[in-house]
């Protein structure tokens, strides 16, 4: 049963911590309240200790003064008494104890008198309250007997009285002399119960004061912070709206102090940001239109140049060797220029948001074969073998075959450029959610810093490297956009000296949304190269490209086969 409240409190603490850490107002109020409580508690403890010490010192002084007066009265009575026998002495100390009890202070609990008669015989001890006689220690009795008349001894004790335990008090003792030469040991028990009650009342009052002070300070701080936090919260809310795309959001200027300056400055910043965005959109629109217009305008003269270059290319055998080489260069550069114009037109469509995919259920093997056919001559020129492993049965998915072919062609062209005469692998994986096409080379690889920019426009990992594919620097950027049009993804991993690996993933069915990475048939293991989760489809492997030498087959096996 006792664990219930503790368990509930322990469950509440995380919620309280979360509530405090996520709110500036709660955090400030909580911090100030705790600091106030700690300071008040420290002040209260110091005050309580000082008051308690003062009250106890006062009680001790009063008890000592009262006991000193009692000893003086008792000694005066003894000096004037006629003690002719022990019986007279016994009657005297009995009367004396009663008199001293009646004349003593209100906190006097009892009087105890112990004495010796003639010949060393002990008188019967007299006590007005025998309950506390046992509190007089033997050591104190011995000290009193060995002392001189008028000396006073003090012993702090604890009382049990009326159901209350360990009440503070004291035993005081002293020695009295009788006219017949004997001595009497006088002891008095004093209670500090009144002082203890006063101390407890003060302690309770200080505790209540600390709590009330913390609550009052917390309320005051809450009221002050509310006036500060509310406009700041409004600014934060407006900032969230701006971040979500609502560029018309503004905050109301409600104050003239620093908070008002913040509100006004925020609105001015939002206005300036809106103007800059409008300017950038205008410039971007003009830039897209310029690229599109220039590309369209250049198509006609480039087509004319292409026709002239083709005509010269067809008759180059009749030219001088130097002239024939010039014709070849003209034809190559014209083709590259024509491809760049096509890429720029495609990029402008993406930027304008007018690009769309004509999704039709297609066997993925078709665009793979088409892409390999497109790069066959380039692979042969670079002495690169392309290993294609695909199943003998169709692997259908909704796709724009032209765009998928372009993606794979761009990936193969990139791989050929950096394969360094090593083979390239093309494999396919599929499940009921997605199709994955893998293109992997075992060439130079890409530096991790460069890998972050591989899909940027006009970016190349090594600008000094010669390229046979006639790339424009837009191929991988367009490939990524084509993959996104299919609600797919194009991911890459690479390591210097080991090669580069691309995975193209597209959903099986159009309109089903992008496929979560965990649901894909093959995916990369983060931070591992070459590491993948999943397996590719088994099937017949054929070699394409530069296949005239058996050395490439051996190289393919040496590089790891399927790459798993």
XYZ file of C-alpha atoms in Angstrom, residues 2-555:
554
model
C 2.855 2.361 0.793
C 4.373 1.877 -2.656
C 1.256 3.304 -4.348
C 1.884 7.047 -3.822
C 5.602 6.612 -4.434
C 4.884 4.762 -7.665
C 2.479 7.480 -8.827
C 4.995 10.202 -8.016
C 7.738 8.341 -9.899
C 5.443 8.113 -12.950
C 4.638 11.817 -12.743
C 8.274 12.940 -12.613
C 9.088 12.275 -16.326
C 5.945 14.185 -17.394
C 6.869 17.051 -15.070
C 10.423 17.097 -16.419
C 9.164 17.127 -20.015
C 6.654 19.882 -19.244
C 9.335 22.036 -17.606
C 12.003 21.514 -20.278
C 9.637 22.320 -23.171
C 8.261 25.566 -21.759
C 10.426 28.594 -21.061
C 7.733 30.070 -18.811
C 7.400 26.902 -16.713
C 11.167 26.523 -16.540
C 11.690 30.079 -15.284
C 8.823 29.843 -12.769
C 9.995 26.451 -11.534
C 13.609 27.615 -11.227
C 12.738 30.814 -9.361
C 10.282 28.987 -7.090
C 12.904 26.366 -6.252
C 15.566 29.021 -5.624
C 13.121 30.990 -3.464
C 12.216 27.868 -1.520
C 15.867 26.963 -1.001
C 16.804 30.488 0.102
C 13.766 30.728 2.381
C 14.485 27.278 3.780
C 18.094 28.222 4.459
C 17.041 31.457 6.114
C 14.395 29.592 8.122
C 16.846 26.938 9.267
C 19.319 29.593 10.373
C 16.577 31.586 12.108
C 15.142 28.462 13.692
C 18.537 27.403 15.012
C 19.154 30.873 16.427
C 15.700 31.113 18.048
C 15.925 27.591 19.448
C 19.356 28.248 20.900
C 18.158 31.533 22.400
C 15.049 29.944 23.941
C 17.017 27.054 25.397
C 19.633 29.393 26.833
C 16.863 31.497 28.333
C 15.178 28.405 29.807
C 18.491 27.206 31.235
C 19.229 30.606 32.795
C 15.755 30.755 34.336
C 16.110 27.234 35.734
C 19.519 28.024 37.193
C 18.264 31.263 38.742
C 15.200 29.533 40.185
C 17.319 26.696 41.589
C 19.758 29.191 43.087
C 16.841 30.907 44.845
C 15.575 27.520 46.038
C 18.986 26.701 47.501
C 19.127 30.056 49.287
C 15.668 29.526 50.828
C 16.500 25.962 51.797
C 19.801 26.963 53.398
C 18.077 29.766 55.311
C 15.486 27.310 56.660
C 18.216 24.885 57.674
C 20.247 27.552 59.427
C 17.258 28.623 61.558
C 16.056 25.093 62.359
C 16.615 23.204 65.648
C 17.707 19.710 64.703
C 18.117 17.771 67.917
C 17.520 14.365 66.341
C 17.324 12.561 63.019
C 13.544 12.536 63.344
C 13.580 16.324 63.476
C 15.861 16.381 60.454
C 13.565 13.974 58.580
C 10.512 16.137 59.272
C 12.436 19.226 58.238
C 13.518 17.948 54.859
C 9.984 16.678 54.134
C 8.512 20.072 54.916
C 11.357 21.748 53.075
C 10.741 19.731 49.889
C 7.053 20.639 49.883
C 7.816 24.307 50.513
C 10.400 24.474 47.749
C 8.032 22.722 45.304
C 5.272 25.215 46.072
C 7.551 28.243 45.852
C 9.388 27.120 42.700
C 8.721 28.157 39.113
C 5.926 26.657 37.016
C 8.274 24.355 35.080
C 9.660 22.771 38.265
C 8.686 19.100 38.116
C 10.057 17.831 41.395
C 12.378 18.371 44.385
C 14.628 15.615 45.711
C 16.522 15.873 49.006
C 19.025 13.249 50.104
C 20.988 13.640 53.335
C 23.036 12.011 56.084
C 22.124 11.909 59.759
C 24.296 11.680 62.902
C 26.818 8.897 62.901
C 26.694 8.611 59.126
C 23.188 7.136 58.962
C 21.347 8.150 55.795
C 18.107 10.031 56.096
C 15.172 8.790 54.089
C 15.254 10.553 50.701
C 12.378 12.915 50.121
C 10.850 13.460 46.672
C 7.862 15.513 45.597
C 7.589 13.429 42.371
C 9.369 10.046 42.476
C 8.848 9.483 38.723
C 11.888 11.539 37.810
C 14.230 10.507 40.659
C 15.909 7.937 38.421
C 17.064 10.717 36.078
C 19.593 11.874 38.658
C 22.743 10.079 37.585
C 25.209 8.548 40.025
C 27.981 10.719 38.660
C 26.002 13.858 39.410
C 25.266 12.631 42.953
C 28.956 12.033 43.500
C 29.864 15.488 42.188
C 27.350 17.122 44.526
C 28.614 15.184 47.581
C 32.198 16.151 46.826
C 31.384 19.815 46.216
C 31.284 22.787 48.499
C 28.093 24.333 49.801
C 26.599 26.753 47.265
C 28.077 25.033 44.162
C 25.575 24.270 41.394
C 25.613 21.376 38.885
C 23.626 21.049 35.641
C 22.609 17.882 33.747
C 20.403 17.989 30.568
C 17.858 15.169 30.400
C 14.839 14.028 28.400
C 11.410 13.449 29.990
C 8.480 11.232 29.116
C 5.335 13.002 30.171
C 1.637 12.691 29.323
C 2.232 10.514 26.275
C 4.987 12.737 24.922
C 8.469 11.330 24.747
C 11.895 12.814 25.064
C 10.813 16.274 26.180
C 13.831 18.486 26.906
C 14.656 19.421 30.480
C 17.422 19.510 33.083
C 18.401 18.246 36.533
C 20.116 20.811 38.780
C 21.885 19.868 41.971
C 23.701 21.479 44.894
C 24.933 20.816 48.462
C 23.288 22.223 51.630
C 24.852 22.227 55.136
C 22.963 21.390 58.317
C 23.529 23.079 61.683
C 24.622 19.762 63.176
C 27.401 19.448 60.592
C 25.632 17.072 58.248
C 24.899 17.739 54.577
C 21.902 17.548 52.300
C 21.996 16.950 48.541
C 19.309 19.022 46.840
C 18.142 18.143 43.310
C 15.456 19.781 41.188
C 13.950 18.599 37.868
C 12.959 21.331 35.389
C 10.960 20.845 32.180
C 11.541 22.827 28.974
C 8.228 21.661 27.508
C 6.923 25.192 27.086
C 10.055 26.236 25.230
C 9.896 23.062 23.120
C 6.286 23.813 22.165
C 7.272 27.361 21.276
C 10.121 26.057 19.115
C 7.790 23.639 17.309
C 5.260 26.408 16.688
C 8.003 28.610 15.281
C 9.247 25.721 13.123
C 5.759 25.140 11.707
C 5.260 28.861 11.107
C 8.582 29.086 9.255
C 7.699 26.055 7.127
C 4.318 27.503 6.194
C 5.959 30.864 5.505
C 8.492 29.229 3.161
C 5.773 27.450 1.222
C 3.560 30.529 1.046
C 6.494 32.684 -0.018
C 7.412 30.215 -2.787
C 3.799 30.100 -3.996
C 3.431 33.885 -3.915
C 6.757 34.403 -5.691
C 5.784 31.739 -8.243
C 2.459 33.484 -8.915
C 4.160 36.851 -9.270
C 6.776 35.439 -11.629
C 4.047 33.609 -13.564
C 2.168 36.862 -14.017
C 5.305 38.703 -15.098
C 6.521 35.899 -17.364
C 3.100 35.552 -18.935
C 3.317 39.115 -20.146
C 6.780 38.409 -21.570
C 6.304 34.902 -22.933
C 2.932 35.422 -24.634
C 4.221 37.864 -27.290
C 7.372 35.764 -27.725
C 5.165 32.680 -28.206
C 3.179 34.586 -30.818
C 6.410 35.398 -32.637
C 7.456 31.726 -32.442
C 4.060 30.623 -33.780
C 4.342 33.070 -36.666
C 7.864 31.803 -37.384
C 6.495 28.244 -37.597
C 3.868 29.406 -40.095
C 6.567 31.066 -42.176
C 8.664 27.896 -42.045
C 5.670 25.852 -43.236
C 5.253 28.104 -46.287
C 2.731 30.734 -45.172
C 4.713 33.798 -46.229
C 1.829 36.136 -45.377
C 1.984 35.333 -41.648
C 2.810 38.314 -39.429
C 2.775 38.930 -35.699
C 0.776 41.694 -34.028
C 2.822 44.510 -32.484
C 1.307 44.911 -29.010
C 4.070 46.595 -27.006
C 6.531 49.457 -27.141
C 9.394 47.942 -25.152
C 12.071 45.466 -26.258
C 9.378 42.863 -26.963
C 7.683 45.338 -29.279
C 11.000 45.914 -31.051
C 11.277 42.133 -31.493
C 7.758 41.955 -32.964
C 8.358 44.864 -35.314
C 11.780 43.573 -36.387
C 10.351 40.116 -37.018
C 7.647 41.533 -39.283
C 10.212 43.596 -41.150
C 12.402 40.515 -41.538
C 9.416 38.533 -42.862
C 8.619 41.320 -45.344
C 12.223 41.427 -46.492
C 12.324 37.644 -46.786
C 9.115 37.652 -48.792
C 10.508 40.268 -51.143
C 13.729 38.302 -51.612
C 11.785 35.111 -52.322
C 9.637 36.937 -54.875
C 12.777 38.314 -56.498
C 14.401 34.881 -56.561
C 11.263 33.307 -58.010
C 11.168 35.989 -60.682
C 14.849 35.508 -61.511
C 14.444 31.722 -61.462
C 11.425 31.933 -63.753
C 13.328 34.214 -66.123
C 16.306 31.866 -66.010
C 14.166 28.815 -66.782
C 12.470 30.650 -69.601
C 15.824 31.831 -70.948
C 17.258 28.305 -70.896
C 14.136 26.914 -72.533
C 14.016 29.657 -75.180
C 17.720 29.409 -75.962
C 17.531 25.633 -76.177
C 14.579 25.808 -78.532
C 16.166 28.530 -80.660
C 19.428 26.597 -80.936
C 17.770 23.377 -82.015
C 17.317 24.519 -85.615
C 20.915 25.699 -86.242
C 22.289 22.712 -84.357
C 20.164 20.386 -86.468
C 21.565 22.074 -89.576
C 25.117 21.694 -88.257
C 24.324 18.050 -87.417
C 23.208 17.397 -90.984
C 26.332 19.063 -92.368
C 28.535 17.094 -89.965
C 26.836 13.841 -90.972
C 27.384 14.688 -94.638
C 31.070 15.386 -94.020
C 31.335 12.252 -91.863
C 29.991 10.167 -94.737
C 32.683 11.542 -97.105
C 35.639 11.735 -94.716
C 37.420 8.827 -96.399
C 38.136 11.113 -99.358
C 39.735 13.800 -97.187
C 43.287 14.229 -96.034
C 44.011 12.506 -92.665
C 44.133 15.787 -90.773
C 40.903 16.940 -92.386
C 39.235 13.595 -91.659
C 40.223 13.882 -87.981
C 38.746 17.388 -87.895
C 35.493 16.037 -89.317
C 35.406 13.346 -86.604
C 35.914 15.943 -83.863
C 33.222 18.142 -85.403
C 30.774 15.232 -85.428
C 31.568 14.252 -81.816
C 31.247 17.778 -80.448
C 28.078 18.405 -82.441
C 26.556 15.270 -80.910
C 27.608 16.406 -77.470
C 26.147 19.872 -78.050
C 22.910 18.343 -79.302
C 22.710 16.124 -76.215
C 23.347 19.114 -73.951
C 20.466 21.021 -75.538
C 18.188 18.022 -75.006
C 19.271 17.784 -71.362
C 18.749 21.502 -70.814
C 15.252 21.260 -72.263
C 14.504 18.332 -69.956
C 15.842 20.205 -66.928
C 13.727 23.239 -67.815
C 10.638 21.008 -67.879
C 11.447 19.723 -64.403
C 12.011 23.244 -63.115
C 8.734 24.403 -64.624
C 6.893 21.432 -63.115
C 5.651 20.303 -66.524
C 7.527 16.998 -66.667
C 5.359 13.901 -66.424
C 5.825 10.156 -66.724
C 3.781 7.987 -69.088
C 3.439 4.975 -66.792
C 2.656 1.682 -68.508
C 3.120 -1.850 -67.221
C 6.455 -2.915 -68.706
C 8.962 -5.712 -68.266
C 12.000 -4.166 -66.543
C 14.272 -6.298 -68.722
C 13.290 -4.231 -71.783
C 14.717 -0.843 -70.641
C 17.776 -2.627 -69.224
C 18.516 -4.243 -72.599
C 17.838 -0.973 -74.432
C 20.249 0.930 -72.171
C 22.978 -1.697 -72.638
C 22.509 -1.510 -76.403
C 22.900 2.289 -76.256
C 26.298 2.143 -74.498
C 27.691 -0.990 -76.190
C 30.002 0.875 -78.557
C 31.321 3.102 -75.764
C 31.992 0.053 -73.562
C 33.857 -1.626 -76.399
C 35.945 1.503 -76.929
C 36.907 1.505 -73.239
C 37.510 -2.275 -73.106
C 34.820 -2.635 -70.442
C 32.741 -5.780 -69.994
C 29.110 -5.364 -68.890
C 27.726 -8.382 -67.033
C 23.917 -8.530 -67.153
C 22.125 -11.043 -64.926
C 18.337 -11.138 -65.294
C 15.702 -13.831 -64.855
C 14.229 -15.685 -67.828
C 10.715 -14.591 -66.867
C 9.194 -11.073 -67.088
C 9.489 -8.685 -64.140
C 6.655 -6.239 -64.724
C 6.130 -2.828 -63.136
C 4.386 0.431 -64.020
C 7.018 2.673 -65.603
C 7.867 5.141 -68.314
C 10.152 2.898 -70.333
C 11.882 5.837 -72.044
C 12.812 7.468 -68.740
C 13.892 4.199 -67.079
C 16.094 3.467 -70.091
C 17.626 6.937 -69.767
C 18.325 6.404 -66.045
C 20.088 3.077 -66.634
C 21.951 4.496 -69.652
C 23.243 7.411 -67.566
C 24.329 5.035 -64.792
C 26.111 2.773 -67.272
C 27.794 5.735 -68.957
C 29.018 7.004 -65.598
C 30.280 3.510 -64.686
C 32.121 3.103 -68.006
C 33.918 6.427 -67.530
C 35.364 5.358 -64.170
C 35.553 1.550 -64.461
C 39.243 1.604 -65.521
C 38.795 -1.439 -67.799
C 37.170 -3.415 -64.980
C 33.776 -5.081 -65.450
C 30.374 -3.578 -64.693
C 27.542 -5.568 -63.144
C 23.834 -5.074 -63.892
C 21.361 -7.049 -61.768
C 17.650 -6.983 -60.976
C 15.717 -7.598 -57.736
C 11.964 -7.562 -57.149
C 9.254 -8.320 -54.612
C 5.554 -7.522 -54.384
C 6.282 -3.856 -53.572
C 9.220 -2.682 -55.664
C 11.698 -3.403 -58.449
C 15.390 -2.620 -57.999
C 17.995 -2.304 -60.770
C 21.622 -2.467 -59.618
C 24.530 -0.952 -61.573
C 27.939 -1.514 -60.022
C 31.484 -0.837 -61.200
C 34.798 -1.765 -59.605
C 36.766 1.281 -60.690
C 38.329 4.243 -58.929
C 35.384 5.027 -56.649
C 34.318 8.441 -55.389
C 35.535 10.422 -52.402
C 32.875 10.715 -49.634
C 32.908 14.515 -49.889
C 32.306 14.325 -53.641
C 29.588 11.688 -53.223
C 27.345 14.282 -51.553
C 27.282 16.295 -54.820
C 26.984 13.454 -57.313
C 23.390 14.379 -58.256
C 24.107 18.119 -58.533
C 23.853 19.750 -61.936
C 27.078 20.156 -63.950
C 29.069 18.429 -61.212
C 31.848 15.962 -61.976
C 34.024 14.015 -59.568
C 37.177 14.605 -61.624
C 37.073 17.459 -64.108
C 40.501 16.534 -65.479
C 39.432 12.973 -66.457
C 38.785 12.419 -70.126
C 35.283 11.225 -70.948
C 34.196 9.156 -73.911
C 30.502 9.294 -73.153
C 30.235 12.963 -74.031
C 28.565 13.704 -70.730
C 27.114 17.125 -70.007
C 27.193 16.955 -66.207
C 23.402 16.742 -66.151
C 22.926 12.996 -66.589
C 22.767 11.915 -62.938
C 20.682 14.951 -62.007
C 18.154 14.037 -64.703
C 18.309 10.384 -63.605
C 17.341 11.359 -60.069
C 14.441 13.482 -61.341
C 13.255 10.609 -63.546
C 13.336 8.264 -60.536
C 11.332 10.743 -58.450
C 8.711 10.990 -61.215
C 8.140 7.259 -60.659
C 7.869 7.854 -56.863
C 11.115 5.905 -56.738
C 14.617 6.512 -55.469
C 18.184 6.464 -56.737
C 20.759 5.687 -54.035
C 24.529 5.335 -54.283
C 27.445 4.038 -52.248
C 31.128 4.259 -53.154
C 34.618 3.742 -51.806
C 37.906 4.944 -53.266
C 39.751 2.140 -55.038
C 36.792 -0.269 -54.806
C 34.161 1.214 -57.093
C 30.678 2.737 -57.093
C 27.273 1.083 -56.704
C 23.872 2.532 -57.723
C 20.456 1.111 -56.794
C 17.399 2.320 -58.755
C 14.146 1.517 -56.924
C 10.626 2.040 -58.310
C 7.271 0.812 -56.982
C 5.524 -2.064 -58.736
C 2.226 -0.193 -59.019
C 1.798 3.457 -59.923
C -0.039 5.576 -57.372
C 0.874 3.309 -54.448
C 3.292 5.903 -53.118
C 7.003 5.672 -52.495
C 8.216 2.359 -51.090
C 9.763 2.426 -47.643
C 13.418 1.460 -47.741
C 12.790 -1.519 -45.447
C 10.228 -2.922 -47.936
C 12.598 -2.917 -50.898
C 13.988 -6.264 -52.097
C 17.556 -4.941 -51.891
C 18.928 -1.998 -49.925
C 22.292 -0.735 -48.749
C 23.592 -1.308 -45.235
C 24.347 2.102 -43.747
C 28.071 2.718 -43.230
C 29.102 -0.503 -44.983
C 30.601 -1.010 -48.438
C 29.918 -3.237 -50.227
C 27.075 -4.239 -47.922
C 23.471 -4.894 -48.874
C 20.406 -6.498 -47.336
C 18.375 -8.733 -49.643
C 19.162 -10.766 -52.736
C 18.973 -10.360 -56.493
C 16.944 -12.533 -58.824
C 18.763 -15.538 -60.211
C 18.984 -15.919 -63.938
C 21.164 -16.241 -66.979
C 24.262 -14.021 -67.061
C 25.468 -12.609 -70.350
C 28.502 -10.480 -71.098
C 28.247 -7.410 -73.275
C 30.623 -4.702 -74.394
C 34.287 -5.650 -74.871
C 33.920 -9.448 -74.845
C 36.597 -10.478 -77.329
C 39.083 -11.423 -74.616
C 38.655 -14.175 -72.043
C 40.629 -12.125 -69.529
C 37.556 -10.035 -68.777
C 35.599 -13.101 -67.673
C 38.297 -13.926 -65.156
C 38.376 -10.313 -64.017
